[in-house]
Short mmCIF file of C-alpha atoms and ligand atoms in Angstrom, two decimals:
data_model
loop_
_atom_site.label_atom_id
_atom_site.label_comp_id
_atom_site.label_asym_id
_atom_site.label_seq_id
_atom_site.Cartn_x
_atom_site.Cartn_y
_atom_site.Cartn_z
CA UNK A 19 -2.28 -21.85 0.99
CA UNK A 20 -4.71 -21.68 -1.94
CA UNK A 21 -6.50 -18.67 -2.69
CA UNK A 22 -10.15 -18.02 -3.96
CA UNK A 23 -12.18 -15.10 -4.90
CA UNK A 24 -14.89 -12.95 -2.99
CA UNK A 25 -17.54 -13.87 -5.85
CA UNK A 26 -16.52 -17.52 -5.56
CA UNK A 27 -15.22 -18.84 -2.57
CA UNK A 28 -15.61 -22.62 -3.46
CA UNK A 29 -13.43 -22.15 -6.87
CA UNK A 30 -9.46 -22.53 -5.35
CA UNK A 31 -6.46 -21.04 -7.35
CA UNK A 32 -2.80 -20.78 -6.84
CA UNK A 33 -0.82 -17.97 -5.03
CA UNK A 34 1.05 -17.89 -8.83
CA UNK A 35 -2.52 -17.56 -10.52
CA UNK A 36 -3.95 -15.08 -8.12
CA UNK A 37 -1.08 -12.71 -8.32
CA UNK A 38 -0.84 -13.27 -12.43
CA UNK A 39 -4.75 -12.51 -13.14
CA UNK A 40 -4.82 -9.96 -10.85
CA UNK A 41 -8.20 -9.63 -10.26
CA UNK A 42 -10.52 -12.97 -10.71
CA UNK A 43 -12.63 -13.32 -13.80
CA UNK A 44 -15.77 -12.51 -11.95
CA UNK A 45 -14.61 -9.58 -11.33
CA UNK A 46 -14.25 -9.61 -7.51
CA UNK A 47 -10.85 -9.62 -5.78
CA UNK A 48 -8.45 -13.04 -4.24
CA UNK A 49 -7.87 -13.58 -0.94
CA UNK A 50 -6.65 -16.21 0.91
CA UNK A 51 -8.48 -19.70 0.96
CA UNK A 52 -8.41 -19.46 4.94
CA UNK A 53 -7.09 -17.23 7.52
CA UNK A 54 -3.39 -18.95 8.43
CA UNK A 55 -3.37 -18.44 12.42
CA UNK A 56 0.11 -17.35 15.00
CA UNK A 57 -0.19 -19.25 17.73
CA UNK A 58 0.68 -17.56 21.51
CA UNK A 59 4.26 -18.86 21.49
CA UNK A 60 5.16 -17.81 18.09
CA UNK A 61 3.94 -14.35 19.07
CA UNK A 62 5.50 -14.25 21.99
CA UNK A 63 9.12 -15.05 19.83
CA UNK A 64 8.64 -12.47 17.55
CA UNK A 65 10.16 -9.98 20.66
CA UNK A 66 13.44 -11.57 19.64
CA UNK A 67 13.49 -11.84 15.88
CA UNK A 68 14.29 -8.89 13.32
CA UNK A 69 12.14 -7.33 10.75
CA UNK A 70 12.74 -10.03 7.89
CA UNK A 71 12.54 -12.86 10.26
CA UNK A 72 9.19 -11.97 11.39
CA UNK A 73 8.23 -11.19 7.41
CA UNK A 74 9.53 -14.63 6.79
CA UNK A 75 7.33 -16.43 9.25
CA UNK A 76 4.06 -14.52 8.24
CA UNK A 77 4.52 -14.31 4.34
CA UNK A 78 5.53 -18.06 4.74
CA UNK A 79 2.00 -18.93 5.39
CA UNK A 80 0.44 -17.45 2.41
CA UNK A 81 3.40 -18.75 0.17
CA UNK A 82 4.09 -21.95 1.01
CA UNK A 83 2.84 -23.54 -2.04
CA UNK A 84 4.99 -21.95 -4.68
CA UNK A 85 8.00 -21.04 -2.66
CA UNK A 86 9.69 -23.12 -0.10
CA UNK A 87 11.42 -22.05 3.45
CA UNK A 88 14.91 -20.54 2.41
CA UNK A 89 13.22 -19.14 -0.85
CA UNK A 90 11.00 -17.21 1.31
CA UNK A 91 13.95 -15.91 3.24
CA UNK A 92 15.90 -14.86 0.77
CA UNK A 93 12.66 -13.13 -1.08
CA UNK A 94 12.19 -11.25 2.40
CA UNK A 95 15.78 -9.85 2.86
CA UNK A 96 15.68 -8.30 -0.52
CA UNK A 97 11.74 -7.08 -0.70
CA UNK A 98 12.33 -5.27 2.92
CA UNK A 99 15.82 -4.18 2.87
CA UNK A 100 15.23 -0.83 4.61
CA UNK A 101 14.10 0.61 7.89
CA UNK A 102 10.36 0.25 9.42
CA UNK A 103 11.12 2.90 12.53
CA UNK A 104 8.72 2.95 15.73
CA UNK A 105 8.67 5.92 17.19
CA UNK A 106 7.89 7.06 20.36
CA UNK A 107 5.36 10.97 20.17
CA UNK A 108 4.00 10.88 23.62
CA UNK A 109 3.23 8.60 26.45
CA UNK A 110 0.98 6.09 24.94
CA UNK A 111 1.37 7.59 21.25
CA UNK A 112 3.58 5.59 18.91
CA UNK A 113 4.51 6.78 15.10
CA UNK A 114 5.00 3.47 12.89
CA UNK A 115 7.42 5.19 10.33
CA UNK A 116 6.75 3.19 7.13
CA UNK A 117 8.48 5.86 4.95
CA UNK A 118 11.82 4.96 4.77
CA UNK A 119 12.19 2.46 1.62
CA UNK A 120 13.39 3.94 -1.86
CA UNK A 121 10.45 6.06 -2.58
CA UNK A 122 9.66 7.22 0.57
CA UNK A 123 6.04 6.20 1.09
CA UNK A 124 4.89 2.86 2.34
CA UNK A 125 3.84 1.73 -1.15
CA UNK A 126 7.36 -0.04 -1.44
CA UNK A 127 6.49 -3.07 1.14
CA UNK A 128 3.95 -3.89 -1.37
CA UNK A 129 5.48 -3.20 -4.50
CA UNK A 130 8.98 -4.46 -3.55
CA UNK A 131 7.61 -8.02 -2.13
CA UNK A 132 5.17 -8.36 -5.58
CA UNK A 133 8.28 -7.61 -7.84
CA UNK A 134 10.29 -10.61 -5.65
CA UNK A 135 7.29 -12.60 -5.57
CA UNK A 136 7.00 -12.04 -9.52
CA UNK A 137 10.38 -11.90 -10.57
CA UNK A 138 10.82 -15.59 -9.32
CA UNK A 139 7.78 -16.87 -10.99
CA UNK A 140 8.22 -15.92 -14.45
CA UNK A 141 11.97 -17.58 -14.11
CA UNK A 142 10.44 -20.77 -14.36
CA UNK A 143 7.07 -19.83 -16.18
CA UNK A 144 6.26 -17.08 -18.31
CA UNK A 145 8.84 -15.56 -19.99
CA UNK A 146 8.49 -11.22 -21.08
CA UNK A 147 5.94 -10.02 -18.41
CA UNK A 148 4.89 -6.60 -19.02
CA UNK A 149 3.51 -4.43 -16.06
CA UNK A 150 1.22 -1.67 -17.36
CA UNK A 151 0.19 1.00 -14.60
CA UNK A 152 -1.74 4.12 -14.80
CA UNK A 153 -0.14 6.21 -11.78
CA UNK A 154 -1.09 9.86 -10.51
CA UNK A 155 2.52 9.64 -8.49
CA UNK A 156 3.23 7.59 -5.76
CA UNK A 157 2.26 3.98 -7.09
CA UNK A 158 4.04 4.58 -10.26
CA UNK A 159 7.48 5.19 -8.46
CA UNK A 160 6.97 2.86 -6.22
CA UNK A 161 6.64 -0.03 -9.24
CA UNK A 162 9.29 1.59 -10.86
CA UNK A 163 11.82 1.44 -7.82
CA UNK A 164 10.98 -2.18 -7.17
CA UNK A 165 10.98 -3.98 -9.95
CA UNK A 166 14.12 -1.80 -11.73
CA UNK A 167 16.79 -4.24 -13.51
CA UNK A 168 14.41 -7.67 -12.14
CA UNK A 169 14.90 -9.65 -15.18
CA UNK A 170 12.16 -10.92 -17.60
CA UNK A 171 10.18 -7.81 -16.50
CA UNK A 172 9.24 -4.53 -18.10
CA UNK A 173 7.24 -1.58 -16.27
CA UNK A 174 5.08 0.53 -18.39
CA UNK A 175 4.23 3.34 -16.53
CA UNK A 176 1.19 5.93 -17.60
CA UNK A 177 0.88 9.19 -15.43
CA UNK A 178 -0.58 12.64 -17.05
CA UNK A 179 1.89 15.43 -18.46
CA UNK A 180 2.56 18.12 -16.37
CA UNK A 181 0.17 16.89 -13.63
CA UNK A 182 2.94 14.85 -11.29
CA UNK A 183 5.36 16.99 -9.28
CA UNK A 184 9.00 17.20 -10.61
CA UNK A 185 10.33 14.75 -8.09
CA UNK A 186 7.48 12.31 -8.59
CA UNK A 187 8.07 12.47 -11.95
CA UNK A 188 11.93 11.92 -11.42
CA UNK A 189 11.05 9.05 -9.06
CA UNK A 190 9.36 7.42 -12.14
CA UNK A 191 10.94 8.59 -15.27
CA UNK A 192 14.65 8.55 -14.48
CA UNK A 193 15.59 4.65 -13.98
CA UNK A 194 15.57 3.76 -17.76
CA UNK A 195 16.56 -0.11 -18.10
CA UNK A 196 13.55 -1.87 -17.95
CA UNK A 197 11.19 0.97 -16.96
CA UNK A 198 9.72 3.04 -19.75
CA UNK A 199 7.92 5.94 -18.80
CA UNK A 200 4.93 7.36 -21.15
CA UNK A 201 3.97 11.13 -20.44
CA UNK A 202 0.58 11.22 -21.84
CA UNK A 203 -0.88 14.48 -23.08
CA UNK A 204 -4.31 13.93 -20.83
CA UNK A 205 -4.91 13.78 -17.53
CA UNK A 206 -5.04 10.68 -15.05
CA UNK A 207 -8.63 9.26 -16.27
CA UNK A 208 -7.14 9.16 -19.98
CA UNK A 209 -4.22 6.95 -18.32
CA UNK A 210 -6.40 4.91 -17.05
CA UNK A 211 -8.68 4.20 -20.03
CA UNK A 212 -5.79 3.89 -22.05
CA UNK A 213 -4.62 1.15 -19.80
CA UNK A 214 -8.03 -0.62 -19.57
CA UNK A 215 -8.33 -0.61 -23.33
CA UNK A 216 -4.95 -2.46 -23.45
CA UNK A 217 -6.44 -5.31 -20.94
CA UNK A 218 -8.89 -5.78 -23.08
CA UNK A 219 -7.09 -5.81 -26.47
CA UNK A 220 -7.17 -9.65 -27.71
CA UNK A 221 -4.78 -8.75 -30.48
CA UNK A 222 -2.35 -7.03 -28.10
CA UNK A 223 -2.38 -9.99 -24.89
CA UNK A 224 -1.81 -12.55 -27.52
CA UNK A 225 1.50 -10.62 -28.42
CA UNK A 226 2.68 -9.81 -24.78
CA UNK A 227 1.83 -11.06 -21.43
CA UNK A 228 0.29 -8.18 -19.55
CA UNK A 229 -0.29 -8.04 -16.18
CA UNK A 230 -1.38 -4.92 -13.26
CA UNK A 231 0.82 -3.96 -10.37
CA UNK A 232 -2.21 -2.18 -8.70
CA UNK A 233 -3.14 -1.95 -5.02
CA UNK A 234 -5.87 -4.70 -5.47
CA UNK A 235 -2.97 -7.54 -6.18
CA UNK A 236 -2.62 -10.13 -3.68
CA UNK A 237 1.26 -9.90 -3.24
CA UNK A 238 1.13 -6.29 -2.23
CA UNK A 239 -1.45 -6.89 0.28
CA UNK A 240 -0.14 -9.70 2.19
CA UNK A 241 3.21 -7.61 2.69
CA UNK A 242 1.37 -4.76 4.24
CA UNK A 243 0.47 -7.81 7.83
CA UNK A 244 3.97 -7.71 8.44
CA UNK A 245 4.45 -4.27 10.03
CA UNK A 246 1.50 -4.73 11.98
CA UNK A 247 3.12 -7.56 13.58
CA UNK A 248 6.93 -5.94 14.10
CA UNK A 249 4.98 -3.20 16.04
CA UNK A 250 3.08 -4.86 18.10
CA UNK A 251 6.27 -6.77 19.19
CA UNK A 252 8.51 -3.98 19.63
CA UNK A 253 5.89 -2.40 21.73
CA UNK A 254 6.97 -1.64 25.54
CA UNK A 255 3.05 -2.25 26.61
CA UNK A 256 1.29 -4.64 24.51
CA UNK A 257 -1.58 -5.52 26.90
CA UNK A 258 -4.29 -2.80 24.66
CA UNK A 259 -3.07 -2.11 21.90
CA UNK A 260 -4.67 0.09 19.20
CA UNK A 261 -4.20 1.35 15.22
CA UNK A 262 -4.88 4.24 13.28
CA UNK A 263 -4.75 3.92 9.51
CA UNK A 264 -4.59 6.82 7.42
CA UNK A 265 -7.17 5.62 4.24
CA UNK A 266 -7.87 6.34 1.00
CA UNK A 267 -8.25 2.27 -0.87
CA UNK A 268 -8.07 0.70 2.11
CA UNK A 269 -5.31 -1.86 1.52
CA UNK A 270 -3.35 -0.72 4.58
CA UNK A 271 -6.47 -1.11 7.23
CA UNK A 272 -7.63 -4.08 5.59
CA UNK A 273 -4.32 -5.73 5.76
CA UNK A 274 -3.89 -4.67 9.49
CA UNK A 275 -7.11 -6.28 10.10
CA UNK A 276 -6.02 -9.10 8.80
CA UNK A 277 -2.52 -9.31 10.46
CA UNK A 278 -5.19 -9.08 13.83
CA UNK A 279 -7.62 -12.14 12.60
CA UNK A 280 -4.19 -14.20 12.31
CA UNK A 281 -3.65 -13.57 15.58
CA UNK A 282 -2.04 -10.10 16.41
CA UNK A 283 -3.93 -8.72 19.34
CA UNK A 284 -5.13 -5.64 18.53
CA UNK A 285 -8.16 -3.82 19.99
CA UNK A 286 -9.75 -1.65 17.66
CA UNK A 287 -8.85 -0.05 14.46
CA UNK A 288 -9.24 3.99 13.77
CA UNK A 289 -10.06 4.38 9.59
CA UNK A 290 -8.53 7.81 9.45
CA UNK A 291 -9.46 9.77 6.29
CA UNK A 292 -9.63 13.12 4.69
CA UNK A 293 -13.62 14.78 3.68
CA UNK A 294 -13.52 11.39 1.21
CA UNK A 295 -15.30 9.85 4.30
CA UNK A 296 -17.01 7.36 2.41
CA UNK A 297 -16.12 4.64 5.01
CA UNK A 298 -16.23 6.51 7.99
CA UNK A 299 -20.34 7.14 6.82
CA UNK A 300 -20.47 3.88 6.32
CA UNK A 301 -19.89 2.73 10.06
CA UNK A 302 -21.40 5.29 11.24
CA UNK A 303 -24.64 4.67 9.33
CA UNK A 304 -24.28 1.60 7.46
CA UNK A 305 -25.22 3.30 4.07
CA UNK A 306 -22.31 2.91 1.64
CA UNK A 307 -22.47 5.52 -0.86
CA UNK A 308 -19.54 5.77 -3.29
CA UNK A 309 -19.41 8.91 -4.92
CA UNK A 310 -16.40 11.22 -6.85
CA UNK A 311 -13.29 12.11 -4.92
CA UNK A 312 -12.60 15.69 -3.74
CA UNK A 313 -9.03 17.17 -3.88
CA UNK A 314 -6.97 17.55 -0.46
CA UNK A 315 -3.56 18.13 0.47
CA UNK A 316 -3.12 14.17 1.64
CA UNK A 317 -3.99 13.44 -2.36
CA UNK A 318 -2.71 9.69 -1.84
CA UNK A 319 -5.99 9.19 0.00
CA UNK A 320 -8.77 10.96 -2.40
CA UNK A 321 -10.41 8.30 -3.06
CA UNK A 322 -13.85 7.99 -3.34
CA UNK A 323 -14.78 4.56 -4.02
CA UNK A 324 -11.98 2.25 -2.64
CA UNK A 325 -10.75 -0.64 -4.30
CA UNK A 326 -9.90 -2.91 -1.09
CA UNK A 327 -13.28 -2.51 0.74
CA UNK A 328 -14.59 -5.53 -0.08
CA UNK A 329 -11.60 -7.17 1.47
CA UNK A 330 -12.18 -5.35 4.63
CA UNK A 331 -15.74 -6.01 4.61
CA UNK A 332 -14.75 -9.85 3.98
CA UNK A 333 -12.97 -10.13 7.23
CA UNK A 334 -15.89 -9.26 9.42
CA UNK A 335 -18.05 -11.58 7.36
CA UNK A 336 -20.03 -8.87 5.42
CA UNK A 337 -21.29 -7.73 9.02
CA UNK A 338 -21.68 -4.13 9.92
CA UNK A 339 -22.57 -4.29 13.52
CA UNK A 340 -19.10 -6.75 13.44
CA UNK A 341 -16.67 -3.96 11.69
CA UNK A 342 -18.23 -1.22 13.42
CA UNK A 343 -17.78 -2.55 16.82
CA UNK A 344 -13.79 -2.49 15.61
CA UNK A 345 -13.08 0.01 13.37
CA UNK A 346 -13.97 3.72 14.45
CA UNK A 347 -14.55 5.83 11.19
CA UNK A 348 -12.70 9.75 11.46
CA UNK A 349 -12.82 12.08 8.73
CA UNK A 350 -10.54 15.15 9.31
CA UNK A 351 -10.23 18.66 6.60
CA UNK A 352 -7.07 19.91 4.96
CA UNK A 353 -7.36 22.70 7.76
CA UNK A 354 -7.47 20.16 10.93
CA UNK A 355 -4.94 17.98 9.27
CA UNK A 356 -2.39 21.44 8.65
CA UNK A 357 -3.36 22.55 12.23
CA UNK A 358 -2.31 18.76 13.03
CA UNK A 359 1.26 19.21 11.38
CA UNK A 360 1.83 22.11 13.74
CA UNK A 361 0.85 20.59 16.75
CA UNK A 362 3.36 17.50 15.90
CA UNK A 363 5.67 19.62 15.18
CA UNK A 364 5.99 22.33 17.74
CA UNK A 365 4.56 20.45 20.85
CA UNK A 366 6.00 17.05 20.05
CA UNK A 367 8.78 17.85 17.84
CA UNK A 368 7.80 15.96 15.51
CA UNK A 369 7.74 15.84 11.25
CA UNK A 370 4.75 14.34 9.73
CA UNK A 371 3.43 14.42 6.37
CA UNK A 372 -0.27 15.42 5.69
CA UNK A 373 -1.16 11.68 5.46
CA UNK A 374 0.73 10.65 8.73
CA UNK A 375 -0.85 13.97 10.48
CA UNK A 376 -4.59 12.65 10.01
CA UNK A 377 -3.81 9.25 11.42
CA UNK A 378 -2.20 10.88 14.31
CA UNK A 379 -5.58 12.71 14.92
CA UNK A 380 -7.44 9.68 14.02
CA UNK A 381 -5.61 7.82 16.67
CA UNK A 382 -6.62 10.38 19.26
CA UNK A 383 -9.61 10.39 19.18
CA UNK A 384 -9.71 6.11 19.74
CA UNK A 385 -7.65 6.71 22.08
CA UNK A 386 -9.89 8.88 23.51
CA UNK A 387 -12.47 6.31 23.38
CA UNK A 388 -10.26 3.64 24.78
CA UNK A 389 -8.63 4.93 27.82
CA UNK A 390 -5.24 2.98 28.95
CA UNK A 391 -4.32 1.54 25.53
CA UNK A 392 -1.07 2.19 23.53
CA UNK A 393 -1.62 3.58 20.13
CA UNK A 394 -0.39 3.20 17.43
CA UNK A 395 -0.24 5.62 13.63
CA UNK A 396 1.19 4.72 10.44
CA UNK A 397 3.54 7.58 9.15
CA UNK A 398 2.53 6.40 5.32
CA UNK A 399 4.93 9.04 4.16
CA UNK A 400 8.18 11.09 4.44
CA UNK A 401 6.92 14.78 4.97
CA UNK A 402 10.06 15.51 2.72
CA UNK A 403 7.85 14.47 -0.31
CA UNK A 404 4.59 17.28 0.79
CA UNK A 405 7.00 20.14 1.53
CA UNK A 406 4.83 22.55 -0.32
CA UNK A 407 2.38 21.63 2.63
CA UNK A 408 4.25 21.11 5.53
CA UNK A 409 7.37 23.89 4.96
CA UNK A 410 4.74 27.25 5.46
CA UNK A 411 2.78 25.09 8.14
CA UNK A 412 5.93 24.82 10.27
CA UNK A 413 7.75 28.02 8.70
CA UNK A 414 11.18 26.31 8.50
CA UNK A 415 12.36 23.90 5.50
CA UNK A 416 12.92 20.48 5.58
CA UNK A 417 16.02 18.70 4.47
CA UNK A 418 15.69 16.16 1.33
CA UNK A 419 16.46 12.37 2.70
CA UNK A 420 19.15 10.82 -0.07
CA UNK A 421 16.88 9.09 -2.05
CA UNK A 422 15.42 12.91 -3.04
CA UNK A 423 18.71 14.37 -3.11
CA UNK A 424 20.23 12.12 -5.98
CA UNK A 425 17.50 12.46 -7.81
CA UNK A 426 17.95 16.10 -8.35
CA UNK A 427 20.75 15.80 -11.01
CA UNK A 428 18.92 12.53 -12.70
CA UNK A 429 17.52 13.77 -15.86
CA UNK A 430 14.05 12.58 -17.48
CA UNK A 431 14.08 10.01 -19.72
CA UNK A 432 10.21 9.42 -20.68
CA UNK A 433 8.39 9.77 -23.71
CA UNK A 434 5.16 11.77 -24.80
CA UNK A 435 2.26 10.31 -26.12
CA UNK A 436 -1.13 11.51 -27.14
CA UNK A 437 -4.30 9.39 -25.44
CA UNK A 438 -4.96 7.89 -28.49
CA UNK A 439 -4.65 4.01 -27.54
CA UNK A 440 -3.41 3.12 -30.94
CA UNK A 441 0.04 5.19 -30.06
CA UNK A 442 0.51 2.93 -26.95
CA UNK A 443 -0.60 -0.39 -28.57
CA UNK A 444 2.44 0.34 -30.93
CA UNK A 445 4.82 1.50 -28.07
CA UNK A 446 3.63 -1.73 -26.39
CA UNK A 447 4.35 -4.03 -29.30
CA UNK A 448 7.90 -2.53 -30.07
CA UNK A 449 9.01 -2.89 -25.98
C1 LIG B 508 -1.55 5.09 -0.84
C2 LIG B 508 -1.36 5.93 0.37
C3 LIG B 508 -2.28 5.92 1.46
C4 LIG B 508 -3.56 5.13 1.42
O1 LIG B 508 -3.36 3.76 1.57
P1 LIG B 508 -4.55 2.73 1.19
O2 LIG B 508 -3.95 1.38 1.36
O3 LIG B 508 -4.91 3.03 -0.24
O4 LIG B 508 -5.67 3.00 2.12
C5 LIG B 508 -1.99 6.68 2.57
N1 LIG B 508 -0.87 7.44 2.64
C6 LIG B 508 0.02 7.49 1.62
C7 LIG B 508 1.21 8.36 1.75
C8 LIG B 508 -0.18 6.73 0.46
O5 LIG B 508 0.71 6.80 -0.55
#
């Protein structure tokens, strides 16, 4: 499988190049050359094969050219080497738990398959990769979980002083090893600039090979097909079968929409959000209007311009009556998506997270619209990590999972910079 990007579609690059750059140079993002397809039979296998196998036959596809069979399978085993849960809510209503990997959020399928992915590659190739991210929490411990101790790798992590919870700054800042941690005294736009001014530093990318571990790269969205696939297999009923996606850069949706053009029957897609409805307003109108983010209690979506819709908008050929036919837009407030918690929890007995409660409603109301299907939410992540939400909404507290726990005695090992770039252009040249 080559890849190309969405400004040039004739121009073919490596999986290797893709993943390295990025983003192309034209600015637009990769994606696959083609669309590999799963045949009926091998479908109809994947009720008999585990997690990783199924990974392994999928991620195979889009691989194949700079990995071969057993690499693959060994790459697999260690990128998903925790539990994806299904979970049975109510007749019909099925939780895809995708929360149970070392940082608790489904952000480690992508970032743990990109750090195997890249930690094989620069074996052979490039020798000192350095990963700079700009992080307001959860993609920031997610890098810094996956690619901890992988050789030939070091993680430069950016995320505002004072502005990340204590545990999401413990989840970052207490690995050490290969994963430096930079406090900066500004808030998350400053990380960001900072970052972009290093990218574009000639001086500095002659020194150091720099590349981005962001949700645009290629590796982490590929991973994201897999679960699509192990649900939709481990499903009782399979004749109808539906997903809700809770949004904010649309990685997630516009992977599962990919997972169904290779094959995966799925019906129709919900795009659950918070008020950032930009996509929602977009199939319902077909005006796509970009604008700031507001604050919510499911912060991992607030997002108001989101970095993988032109991926989604790819796969139904740039068509809105195409994407609107399949995805149903739902845009829910922090007080629907609280009264949502409570519902799960005292009707259902069931946890969910602020981000996992507005795909639950999201998947209600297709469900609504498509009588007789199963349906399917991703649980994104562990309501553990929003207890601040979700403790007064239920009125009972909820017990850290291990990977919290240990982290309580870790201390903070990161260092505090001012958002002047020429402080981190030094740090950078000295790591
Ligand atoms: C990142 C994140 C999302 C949004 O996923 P996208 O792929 O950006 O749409 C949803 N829930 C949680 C918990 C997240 O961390």
């Amino acid at each position: 499988m080559k890849y190309c990007s969405l400004g040039n579609r004739s121009k073919h690059v490596t999986f290797r190049e893709a993943l390295l750059k990025g983003i192309a140079e034209d600015g637009t993002l990769f994606v696959p050359e083609s669309i590999p397809r799963l045949d009926n039979e091998k479908l109809e296998s994947f009720t008999g094969l585990s997690f990783s196998e199924i990974a392994g036959i999928i991620l195979e596809k889009f691989l194949d050219d700079d990995f071969n069979h057993r690499e693959i399978e060994l790459l697999v085993k260690e990128a998903f080497n925790f539990d994806c849960k299904l979970v049975n809510i109510q007749p019909d209503v099925w939780a895809l738990e995708l929360f149970h990997g070392p940082t608790l959020a489904f952000k480690d399928f992508g970032a743990r398959l990109l750090a195997q992915v890249l930690g094989r590659l620069t074996d052979s190739h490039y020798r000192n990769i350095t990963i700079l991210v700009a992080t307001s929490g959860d993609t920031g411990s997610a890098v810094a979980h996956a690619f901890y101790s992988i050789s030939g790798i070091q993680v430069v992590i950016l995320y505002p002083s004072g502005k990340v919870s204590v545990l999401q700054e413990k989840q970052m800042a207490s690995l050490g090893g290969n994963i430096h941690a930079l406090r900066i005294d500004g808030n998350f736009d400053d990380c960001q600039r900072l970052v972009k001014e290093a990218f574009s530093d000639p001086e500095l990318r002659e020194e150091l090979f720099l590349t981005s571990a962001n949700s645009i790269n290629v590796a982490r969205w590929i991973a994201q097909t897999v679960y699509y696939a192990y649900a939709w297999s481990r499903l009782p009923e399979r004749k109808q079968v539906i997903f809700s996606v809770p949004s904010g850069n649309f990685g997630n949706l516009s992977a599962g929409v990919l997972a169904k053009k290779m094959g995966i029957p799925v019906s129709a897609f919900a795009a659950s959000t918070n008020v950032n409805d930009v996509v929602p307003a977009y199939l319902r109108s077909r005006v796509y209007l970009p604008r700031p983010s507001q604050s919510t209690i499911s912060n991992a979506m607030d997002v108001g311009n989101p970095n993988n819709f032109p991926r989604l908008l790819h796969l139904y050929e740039n068509d809105w009556n195409k994407i609107s036919g399949e995805v149903k837009g739902f845009s829910f407030s922090d007080e629907a998506t609280r009264q949502a918690i409570k519902t799960l929890y005292t009707d259902y007995g069931y946890l969910a997270d602020p981000h996992s409660a507005i795909g639950w409603l999201g998947l209600r109301h297709l469900l609504y619209n498509n009588p007789g299907s199963t349906g399917v939410f991703l649980a994104t992540a562990h309501p553990a990590k929003f207890t601040e939400v979700v403790e007064p909404v239920i009125g009972s507290s909820i017990p850290l999972p291990y990977q919290l726990e240990i982290l309580k005695s870790k201390p903070v090992v990161s260092k505090l910079l001012s958002p002047h770039y020429n402080e981190l252009k030094a740090f950078l040249l000295a790591c």
